[in-house]
CSV table of C-alpha atoms and ligand atoms in Angstrom, one decimal:
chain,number,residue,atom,x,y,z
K,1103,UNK,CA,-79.9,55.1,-26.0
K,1104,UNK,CA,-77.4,52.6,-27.0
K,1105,UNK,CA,-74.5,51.3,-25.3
K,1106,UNK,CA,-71.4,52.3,-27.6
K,1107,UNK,CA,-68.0,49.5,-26.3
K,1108,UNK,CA,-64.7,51.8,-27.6
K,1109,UNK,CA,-61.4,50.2,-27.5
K,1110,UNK,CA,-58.7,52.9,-27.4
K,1111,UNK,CA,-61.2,55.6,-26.6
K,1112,UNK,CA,-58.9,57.3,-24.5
K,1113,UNK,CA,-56.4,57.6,-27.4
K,1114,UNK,CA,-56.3,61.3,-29.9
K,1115,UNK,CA,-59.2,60.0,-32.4
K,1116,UNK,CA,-60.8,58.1,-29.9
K,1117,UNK,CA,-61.4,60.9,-27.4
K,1118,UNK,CA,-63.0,62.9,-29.9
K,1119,UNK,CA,-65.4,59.8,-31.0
K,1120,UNK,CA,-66.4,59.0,-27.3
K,1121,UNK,CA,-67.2,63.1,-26.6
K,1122,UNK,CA,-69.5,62.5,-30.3
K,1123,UNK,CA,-71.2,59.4,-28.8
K,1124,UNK,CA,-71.6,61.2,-25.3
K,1125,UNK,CA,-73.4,63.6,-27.3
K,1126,UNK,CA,-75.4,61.6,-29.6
K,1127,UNK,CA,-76.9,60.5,-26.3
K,1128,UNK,CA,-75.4,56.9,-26.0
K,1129,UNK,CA,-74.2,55.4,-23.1
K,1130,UNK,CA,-70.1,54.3,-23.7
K,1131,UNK,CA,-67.6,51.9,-22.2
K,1132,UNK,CA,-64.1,52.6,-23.3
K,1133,UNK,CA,-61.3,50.0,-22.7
K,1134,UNK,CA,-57.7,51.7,-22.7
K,1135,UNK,CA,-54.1,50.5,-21.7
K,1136,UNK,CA,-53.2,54.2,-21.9
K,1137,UNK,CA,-50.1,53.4,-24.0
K,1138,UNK,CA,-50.4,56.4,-26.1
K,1139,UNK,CA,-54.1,57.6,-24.5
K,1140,UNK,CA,-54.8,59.4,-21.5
K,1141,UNK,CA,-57.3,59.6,-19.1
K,1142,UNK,CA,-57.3,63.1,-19.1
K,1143,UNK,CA,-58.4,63.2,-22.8
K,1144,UNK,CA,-61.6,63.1,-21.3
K,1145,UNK,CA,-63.9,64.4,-19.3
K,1146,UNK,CA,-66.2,63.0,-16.3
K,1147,UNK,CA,-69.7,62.2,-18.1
K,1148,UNK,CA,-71.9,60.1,-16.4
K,1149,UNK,CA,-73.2,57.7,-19.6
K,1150,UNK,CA,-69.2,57.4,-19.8
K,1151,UNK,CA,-67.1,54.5,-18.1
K,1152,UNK,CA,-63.5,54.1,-18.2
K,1153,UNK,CA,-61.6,51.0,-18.0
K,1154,UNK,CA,-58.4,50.6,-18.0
K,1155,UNK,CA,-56.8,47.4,-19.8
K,1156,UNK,CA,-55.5,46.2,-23.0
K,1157,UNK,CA,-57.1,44.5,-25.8
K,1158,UNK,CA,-54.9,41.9,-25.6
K,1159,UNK,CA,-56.6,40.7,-21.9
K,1160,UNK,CA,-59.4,38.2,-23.4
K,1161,UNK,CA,-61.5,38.4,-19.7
K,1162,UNK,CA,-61.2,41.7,-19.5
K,1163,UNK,CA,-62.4,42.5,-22.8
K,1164,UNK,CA,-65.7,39.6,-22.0
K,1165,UNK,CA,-66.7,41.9,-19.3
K,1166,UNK,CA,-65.7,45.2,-20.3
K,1167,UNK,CA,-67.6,44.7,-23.2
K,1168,UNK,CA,-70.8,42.9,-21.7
K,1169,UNK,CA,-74.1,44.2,-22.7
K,1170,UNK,CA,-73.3,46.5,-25.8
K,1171,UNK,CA,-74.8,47.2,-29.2
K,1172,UNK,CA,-72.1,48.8,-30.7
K,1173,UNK,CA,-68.6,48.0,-31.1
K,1174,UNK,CA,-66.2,50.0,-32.1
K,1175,UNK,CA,-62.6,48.8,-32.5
K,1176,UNK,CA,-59.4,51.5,-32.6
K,1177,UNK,CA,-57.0,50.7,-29.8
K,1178,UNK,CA,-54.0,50.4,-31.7
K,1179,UNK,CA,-50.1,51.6,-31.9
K,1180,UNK,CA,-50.0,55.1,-33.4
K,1181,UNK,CA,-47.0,57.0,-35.4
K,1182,UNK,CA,-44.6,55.8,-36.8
K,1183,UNK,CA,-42.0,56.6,-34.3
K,1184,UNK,CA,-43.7,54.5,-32.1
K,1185,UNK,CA,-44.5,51.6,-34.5
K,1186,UNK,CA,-40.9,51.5,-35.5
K,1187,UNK,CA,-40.0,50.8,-32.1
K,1188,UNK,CA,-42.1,48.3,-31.9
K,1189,UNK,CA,-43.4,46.2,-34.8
K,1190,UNK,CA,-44.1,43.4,-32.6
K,1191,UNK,CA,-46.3,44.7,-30.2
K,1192,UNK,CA,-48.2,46.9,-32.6
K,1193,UNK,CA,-48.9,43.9,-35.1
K,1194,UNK,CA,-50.2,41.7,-31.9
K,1195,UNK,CA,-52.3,44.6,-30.7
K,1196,UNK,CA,-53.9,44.6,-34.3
K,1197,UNK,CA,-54.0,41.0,-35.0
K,1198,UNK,CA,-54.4,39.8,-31.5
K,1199,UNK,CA,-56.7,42.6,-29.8
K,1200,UNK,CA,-58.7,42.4,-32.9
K,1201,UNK,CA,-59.1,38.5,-32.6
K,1202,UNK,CA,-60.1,39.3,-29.1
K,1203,UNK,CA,-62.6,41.5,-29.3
K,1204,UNK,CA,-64.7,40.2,-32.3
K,1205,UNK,CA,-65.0,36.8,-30.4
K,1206,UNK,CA,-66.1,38.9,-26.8
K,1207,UNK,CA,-68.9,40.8,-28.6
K,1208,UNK,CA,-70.1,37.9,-30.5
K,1209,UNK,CA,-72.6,39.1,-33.2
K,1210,UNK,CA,-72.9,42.6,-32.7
K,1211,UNK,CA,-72.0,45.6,-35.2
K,1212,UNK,CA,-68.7,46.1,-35.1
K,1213,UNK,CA,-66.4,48.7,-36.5
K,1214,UNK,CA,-63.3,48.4,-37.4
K,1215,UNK,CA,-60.2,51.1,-38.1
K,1216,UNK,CA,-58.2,49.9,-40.2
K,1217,UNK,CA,-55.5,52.5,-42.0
K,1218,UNK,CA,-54.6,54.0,-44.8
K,1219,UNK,CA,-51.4,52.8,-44.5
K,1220,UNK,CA,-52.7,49.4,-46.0
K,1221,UNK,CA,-52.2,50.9,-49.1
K,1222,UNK,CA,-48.9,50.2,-49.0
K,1223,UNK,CA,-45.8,52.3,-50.2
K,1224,UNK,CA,-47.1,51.6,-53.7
K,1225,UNK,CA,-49.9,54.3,-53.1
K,1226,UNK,CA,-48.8,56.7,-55.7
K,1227,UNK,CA,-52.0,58.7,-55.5
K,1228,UNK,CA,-55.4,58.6,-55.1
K,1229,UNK,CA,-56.0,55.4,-53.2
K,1230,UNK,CA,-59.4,53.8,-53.6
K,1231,UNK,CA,-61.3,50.6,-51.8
K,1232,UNK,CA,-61.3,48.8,-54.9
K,1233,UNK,CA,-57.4,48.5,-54.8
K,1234,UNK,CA,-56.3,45.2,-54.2
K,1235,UNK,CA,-54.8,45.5,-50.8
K,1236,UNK,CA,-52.6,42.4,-50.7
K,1237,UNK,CA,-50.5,41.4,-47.6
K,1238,UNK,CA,-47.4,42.5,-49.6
K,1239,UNK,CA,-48.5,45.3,-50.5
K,1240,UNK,CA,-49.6,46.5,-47.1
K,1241,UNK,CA,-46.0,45.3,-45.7
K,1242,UNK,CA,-44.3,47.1,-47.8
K,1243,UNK,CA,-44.2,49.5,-44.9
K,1244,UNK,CA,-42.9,47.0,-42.5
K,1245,UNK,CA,-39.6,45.6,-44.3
K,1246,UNK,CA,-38.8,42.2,-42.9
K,1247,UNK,CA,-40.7,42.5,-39.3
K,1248,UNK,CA,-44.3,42.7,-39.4
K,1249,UNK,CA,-45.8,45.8,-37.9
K,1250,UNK,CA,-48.9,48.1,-37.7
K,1251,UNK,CA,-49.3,47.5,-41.6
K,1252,UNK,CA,-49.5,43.8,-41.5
K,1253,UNK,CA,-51.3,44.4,-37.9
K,1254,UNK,CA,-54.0,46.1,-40.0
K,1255,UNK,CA,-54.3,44.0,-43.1
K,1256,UNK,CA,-54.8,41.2,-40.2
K,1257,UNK,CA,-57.3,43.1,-38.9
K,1258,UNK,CA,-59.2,44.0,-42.4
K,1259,UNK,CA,-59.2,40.1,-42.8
K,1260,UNK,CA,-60.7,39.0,-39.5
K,1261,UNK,CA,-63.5,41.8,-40.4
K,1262,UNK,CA,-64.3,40.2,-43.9
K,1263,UNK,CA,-64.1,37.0,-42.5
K,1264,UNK,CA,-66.9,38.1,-39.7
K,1265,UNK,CA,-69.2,39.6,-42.7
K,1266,UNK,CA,-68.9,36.4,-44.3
K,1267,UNK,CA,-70.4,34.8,-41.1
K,1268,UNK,CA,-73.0,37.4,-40.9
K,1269,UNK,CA,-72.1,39.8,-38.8
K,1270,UNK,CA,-72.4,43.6,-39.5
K,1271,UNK,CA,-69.6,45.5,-39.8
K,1272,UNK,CA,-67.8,48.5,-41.3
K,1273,UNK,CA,-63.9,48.6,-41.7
K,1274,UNK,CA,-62.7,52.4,-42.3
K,1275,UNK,CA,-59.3,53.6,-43.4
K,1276,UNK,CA,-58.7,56.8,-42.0
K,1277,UNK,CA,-56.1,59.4,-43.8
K,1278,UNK,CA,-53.7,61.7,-41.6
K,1279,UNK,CA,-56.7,63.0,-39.0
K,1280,UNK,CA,-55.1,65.8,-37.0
K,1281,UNK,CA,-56.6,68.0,-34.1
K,1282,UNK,CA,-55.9,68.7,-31.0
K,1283,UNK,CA,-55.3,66.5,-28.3
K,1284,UNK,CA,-52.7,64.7,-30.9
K,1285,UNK,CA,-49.3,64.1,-29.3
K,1286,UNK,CA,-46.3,64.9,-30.8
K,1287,UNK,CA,-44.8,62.1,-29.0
K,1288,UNK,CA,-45.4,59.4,-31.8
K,1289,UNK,CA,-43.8,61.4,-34.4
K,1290,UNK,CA,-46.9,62.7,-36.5
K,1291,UNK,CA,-45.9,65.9,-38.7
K,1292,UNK,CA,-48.5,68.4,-37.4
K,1293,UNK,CA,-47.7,68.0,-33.5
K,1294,UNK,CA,-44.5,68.0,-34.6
K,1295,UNK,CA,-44.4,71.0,-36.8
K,1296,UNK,CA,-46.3,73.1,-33.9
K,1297,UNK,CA,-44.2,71.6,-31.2
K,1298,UNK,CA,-40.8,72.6,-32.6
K,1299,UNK,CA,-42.3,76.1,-33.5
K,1300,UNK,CA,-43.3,76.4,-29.7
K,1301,UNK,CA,-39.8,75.2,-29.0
K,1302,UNK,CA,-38.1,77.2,-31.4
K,1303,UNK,CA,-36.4,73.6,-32.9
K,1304,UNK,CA,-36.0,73.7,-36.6
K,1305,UNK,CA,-38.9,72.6,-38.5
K,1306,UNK,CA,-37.9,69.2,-39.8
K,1307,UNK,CA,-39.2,67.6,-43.2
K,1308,UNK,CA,-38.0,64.9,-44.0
K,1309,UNK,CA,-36.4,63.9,-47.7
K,1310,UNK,CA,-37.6,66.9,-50.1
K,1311,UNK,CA,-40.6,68.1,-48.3
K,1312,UNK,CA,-42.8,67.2,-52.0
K,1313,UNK,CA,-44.2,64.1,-50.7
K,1314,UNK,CA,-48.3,65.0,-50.4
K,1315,UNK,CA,-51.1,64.1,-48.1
K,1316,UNK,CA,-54.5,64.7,-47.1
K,1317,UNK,CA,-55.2,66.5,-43.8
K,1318,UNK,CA,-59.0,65.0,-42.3
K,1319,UNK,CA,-59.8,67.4,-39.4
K,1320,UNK,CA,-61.1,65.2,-36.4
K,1321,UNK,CA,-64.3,67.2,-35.3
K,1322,UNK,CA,-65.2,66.5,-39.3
K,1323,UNK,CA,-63.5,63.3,-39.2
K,1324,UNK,CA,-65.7,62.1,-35.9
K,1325,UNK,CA,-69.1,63.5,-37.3
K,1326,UNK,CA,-68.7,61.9,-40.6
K,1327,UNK,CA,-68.2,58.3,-38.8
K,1328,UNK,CA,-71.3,59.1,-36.3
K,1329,UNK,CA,-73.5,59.7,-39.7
K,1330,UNK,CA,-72.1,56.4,-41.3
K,1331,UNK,CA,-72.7,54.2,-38.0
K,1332,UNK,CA,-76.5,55.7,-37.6
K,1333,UNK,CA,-77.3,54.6,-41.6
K,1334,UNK,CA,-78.8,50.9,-41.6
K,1335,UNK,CA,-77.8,51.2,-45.6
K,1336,UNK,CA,-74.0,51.3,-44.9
K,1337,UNK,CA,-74.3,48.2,-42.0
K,1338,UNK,CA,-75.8,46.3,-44.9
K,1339,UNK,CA,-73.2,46.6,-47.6
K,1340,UNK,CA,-71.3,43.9,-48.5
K,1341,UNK,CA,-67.4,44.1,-48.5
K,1342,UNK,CA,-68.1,46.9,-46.3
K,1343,UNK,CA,-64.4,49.4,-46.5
K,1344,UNK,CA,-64.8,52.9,-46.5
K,1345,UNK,CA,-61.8,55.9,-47.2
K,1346,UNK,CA,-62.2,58.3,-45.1
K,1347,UNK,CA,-60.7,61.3,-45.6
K,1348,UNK,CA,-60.4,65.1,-46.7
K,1349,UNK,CA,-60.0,65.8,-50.6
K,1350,UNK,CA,-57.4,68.7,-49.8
K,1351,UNK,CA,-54.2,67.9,-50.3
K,1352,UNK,CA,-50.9,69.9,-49.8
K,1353,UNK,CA,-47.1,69.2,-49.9
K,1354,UNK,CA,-45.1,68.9,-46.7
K,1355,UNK,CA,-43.5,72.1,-47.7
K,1356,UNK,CA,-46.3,73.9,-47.9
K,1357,UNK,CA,-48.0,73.0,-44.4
K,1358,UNK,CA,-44.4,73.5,-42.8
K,1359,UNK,CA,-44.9,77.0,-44.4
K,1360,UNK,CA,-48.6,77.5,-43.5
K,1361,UNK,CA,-47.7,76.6,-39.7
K,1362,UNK,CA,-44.6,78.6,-39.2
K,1363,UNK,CA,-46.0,81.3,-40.8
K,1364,UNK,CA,-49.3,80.8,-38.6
K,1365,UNK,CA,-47.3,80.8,-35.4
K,1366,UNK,CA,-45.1,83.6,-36.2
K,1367,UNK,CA,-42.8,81.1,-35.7
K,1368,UNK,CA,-38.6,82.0,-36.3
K,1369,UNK,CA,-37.7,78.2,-36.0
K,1370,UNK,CA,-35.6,77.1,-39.5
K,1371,UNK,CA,-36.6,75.0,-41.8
K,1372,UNK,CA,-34.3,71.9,-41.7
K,1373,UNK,CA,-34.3,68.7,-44.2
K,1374,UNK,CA,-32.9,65.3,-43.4
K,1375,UNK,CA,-33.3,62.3,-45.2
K,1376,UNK,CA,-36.1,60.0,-44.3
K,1377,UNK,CA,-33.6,56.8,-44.0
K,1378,UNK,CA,-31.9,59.0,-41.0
K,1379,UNK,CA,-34.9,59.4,-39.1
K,1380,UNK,CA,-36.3,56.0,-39.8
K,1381,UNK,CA,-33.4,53.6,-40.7
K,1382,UNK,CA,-33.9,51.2,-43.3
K,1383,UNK,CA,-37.7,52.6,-44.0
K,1384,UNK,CA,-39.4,54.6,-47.1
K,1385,UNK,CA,-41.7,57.6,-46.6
K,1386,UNK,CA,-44.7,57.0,-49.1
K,1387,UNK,CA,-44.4,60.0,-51.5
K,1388,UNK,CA,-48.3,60.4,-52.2
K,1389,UNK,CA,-51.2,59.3,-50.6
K,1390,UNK,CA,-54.7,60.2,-50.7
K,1391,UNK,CA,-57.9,59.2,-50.4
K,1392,UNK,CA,-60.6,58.4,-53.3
K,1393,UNK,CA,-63.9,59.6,-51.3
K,1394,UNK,CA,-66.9,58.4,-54.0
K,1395,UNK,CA,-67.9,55.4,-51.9
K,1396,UNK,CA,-67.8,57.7,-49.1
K,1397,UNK,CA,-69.9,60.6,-51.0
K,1398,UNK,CA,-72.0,58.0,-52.6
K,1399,UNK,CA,-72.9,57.0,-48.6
K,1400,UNK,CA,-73.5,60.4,-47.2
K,1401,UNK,CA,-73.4,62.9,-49.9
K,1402,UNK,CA,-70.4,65.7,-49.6
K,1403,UNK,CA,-67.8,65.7,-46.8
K,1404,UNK,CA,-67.8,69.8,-46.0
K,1405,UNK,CA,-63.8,69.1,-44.8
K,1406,UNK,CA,-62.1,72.2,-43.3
K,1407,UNK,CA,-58.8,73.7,-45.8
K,1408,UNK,CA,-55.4,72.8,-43.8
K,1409,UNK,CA,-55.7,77.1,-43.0
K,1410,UNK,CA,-58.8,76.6,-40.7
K,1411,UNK,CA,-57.6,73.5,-38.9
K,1412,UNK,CA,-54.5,75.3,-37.5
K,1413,UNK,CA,-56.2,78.0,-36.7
K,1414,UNK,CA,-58.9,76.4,-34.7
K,1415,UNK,CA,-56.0,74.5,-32.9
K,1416,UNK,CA,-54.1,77.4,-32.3
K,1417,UNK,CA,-56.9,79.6,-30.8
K,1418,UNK,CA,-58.4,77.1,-29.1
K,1419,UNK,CA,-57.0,73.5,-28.4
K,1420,UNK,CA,-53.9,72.5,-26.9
K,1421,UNK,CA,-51.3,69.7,-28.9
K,1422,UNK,CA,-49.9,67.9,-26.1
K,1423,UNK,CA,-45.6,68.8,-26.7
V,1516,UDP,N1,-42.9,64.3,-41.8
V,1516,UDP,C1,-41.9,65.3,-41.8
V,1516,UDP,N2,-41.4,65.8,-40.6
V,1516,UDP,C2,-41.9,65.3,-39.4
V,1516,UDP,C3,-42.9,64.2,-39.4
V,1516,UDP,C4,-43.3,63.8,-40.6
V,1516,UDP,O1,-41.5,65.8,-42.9
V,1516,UDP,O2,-41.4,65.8,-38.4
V,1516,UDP,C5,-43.4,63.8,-43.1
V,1516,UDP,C6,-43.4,62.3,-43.3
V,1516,UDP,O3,-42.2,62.0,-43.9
V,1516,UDP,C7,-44.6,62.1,-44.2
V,1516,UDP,C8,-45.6,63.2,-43.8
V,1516,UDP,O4,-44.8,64.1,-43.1
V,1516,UDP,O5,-44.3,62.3,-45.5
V,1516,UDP,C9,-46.7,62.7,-42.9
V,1516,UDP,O6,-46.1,62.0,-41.8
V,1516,UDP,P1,-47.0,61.4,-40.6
V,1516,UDP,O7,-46.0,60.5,-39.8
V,1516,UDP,O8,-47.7,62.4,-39.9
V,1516,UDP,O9,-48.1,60.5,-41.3
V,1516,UDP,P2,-47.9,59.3,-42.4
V,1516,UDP,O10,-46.5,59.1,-42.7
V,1516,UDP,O11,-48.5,58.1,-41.7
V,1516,UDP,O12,-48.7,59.7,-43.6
């Protein structure tokens, strides 16, 4: 049994990792400031401890994170509504939290989530690792105030800079990961979608509803990372980024259509430029992952269509609205 430290564990991706830990049989410590997590993401389990507290408190992280063999680092800003409120914050939680907890857990394996998002605006299309992912290129995003994107780069950077040292560790960029337990408070499109067909709001997509991306499911999403953290192979690579994400990829149009039509929903579809939702910001118009490192690693990703992921979440799961 192994003694799993999760930053952010009580966030929408995190919750799902610590209830794939819990059943992989390790014991886990999450640390959460419950900014956009909640406590009642999960449940009692007696291998699991909750503390609450940010990344950003150096002692608290020291002894939250005493005695572990695992790190694994995703307390973060989420959404861009929220990250557009504020860039400041979410670039220190990245840059700072990150400094913060690579120096508590001193040489053991860490992972790191980084973002798609580093890609940059620029990302066209298929987005692979062997991009160069400069700092201008991954604030494109962030306009003149550095933000998540920046916040994420930093982070990539202090994980290299810990490989070169010695240390093991794995930086992933997850793509769009939806499920339930994913609030639609922080302005992500599915939440958003279901919530306004609940409501009966108009369905909103922004600019022409063309822009693409690729939907990872989160049980899938969760598993794959649990196979990648149990393979000594992958905590040996050097330059050690992985894309993870699903190889479907649909218009905004289309899931708008999938959803509403899933729901039974009578809400309109409504379309508003992206600069009126997000002043002064672009949407990135495609964006999706190049999976051979990650095939290469584990062999096929099995990743369920955008049809079975709403319907699990509608029978099922609850999106908090
Ligand atoms: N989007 C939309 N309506 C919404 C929320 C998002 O049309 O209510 C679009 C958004 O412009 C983007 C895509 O959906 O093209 C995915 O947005 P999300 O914020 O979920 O993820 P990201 O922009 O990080 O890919």
């Amino acid at each position: 049994m192994k003694k799993v430290f999760v930053t952010g564990g009580c966030g929408f991706i995190g919750c799902h990792m610590v209830e794939r830990l819990l059943a992989d049989n390790n014991k886990v410590v999450v640390l959460d400031d419950l900014s956009t997590g909640s406590v009642d993401n999960l449940k009692d389990h007696p291998n699991l401890e909750v503390i609450i507290g940010s990344v950003l408190d150096n002692e608290l992280v020291v002894k939250a994170s005493q005695g572990c063999d695992l790190v694994i680092h995703m307390a973060s800003y989420v959404g861009m509504k929220l990250v557009y409120s504020k860039p400041e914050q979410s670039y220190n939680v990245s840059k700072i939290g990150t400094e913060n907890v690579l120096k508590a857990t001193g040489n053991t394996p860490i992972l790191l989530f980084s973002t798609s998002a580093v890609y940059g605006l620029s990302a066209t299309e298929e987005v692979s690792e062997s991009n160069v992912i400069s700092l201008e290129r991954a604030r494109t995003y962030d306009g003149p105030v550095r933000s998540y994107s920046a916040g994420k780069w930093e982070l990539e950077q202090l994980g290299h800079k810990a490989m070169d040292e010695g240390r093991k560790v794995m930086i992933i960029r997850p793509f769009n990961v939806i499920g339930d337990r994913q609030s639609a408070a922080y302005g992500m499109v599915v939440p958003n979608f279901i919530k306004n067909c609940k409501t009966g709001n108009p369905i909103t997509i922004y600019d022409d509803g063309e822009q693409s991306r690729s939907f990872s499911c989160v049980k899938k999403f969760t598993t794959t990372l649990s196979t990648l953290i149990q393979s000594e192979d992958v905590w040996s690579k050097p330059n050690n980024i992985i894309n993870i994400g699903s190889n479907h990829i649909l218009t905004i149009n289309k899931l708008a259509r999938i959803i509403k039509s899933k729901m039974d929903s009578s809400s309109p579809i409504e379309y508003l430029p992206y600069d009126t939702v997000f002043p002064n910001k672009k949407d990135v118009r495609h964006r999706f992952p190049d999976t051979r490192l990650l095939t290469k690693l584990m062999g096929d990703v099995d990743w369920p269509t955008i049809e079975e992921i709403i319907d699990e979440l509608l029978v099922e799961a609850t999106i908090t609205v």
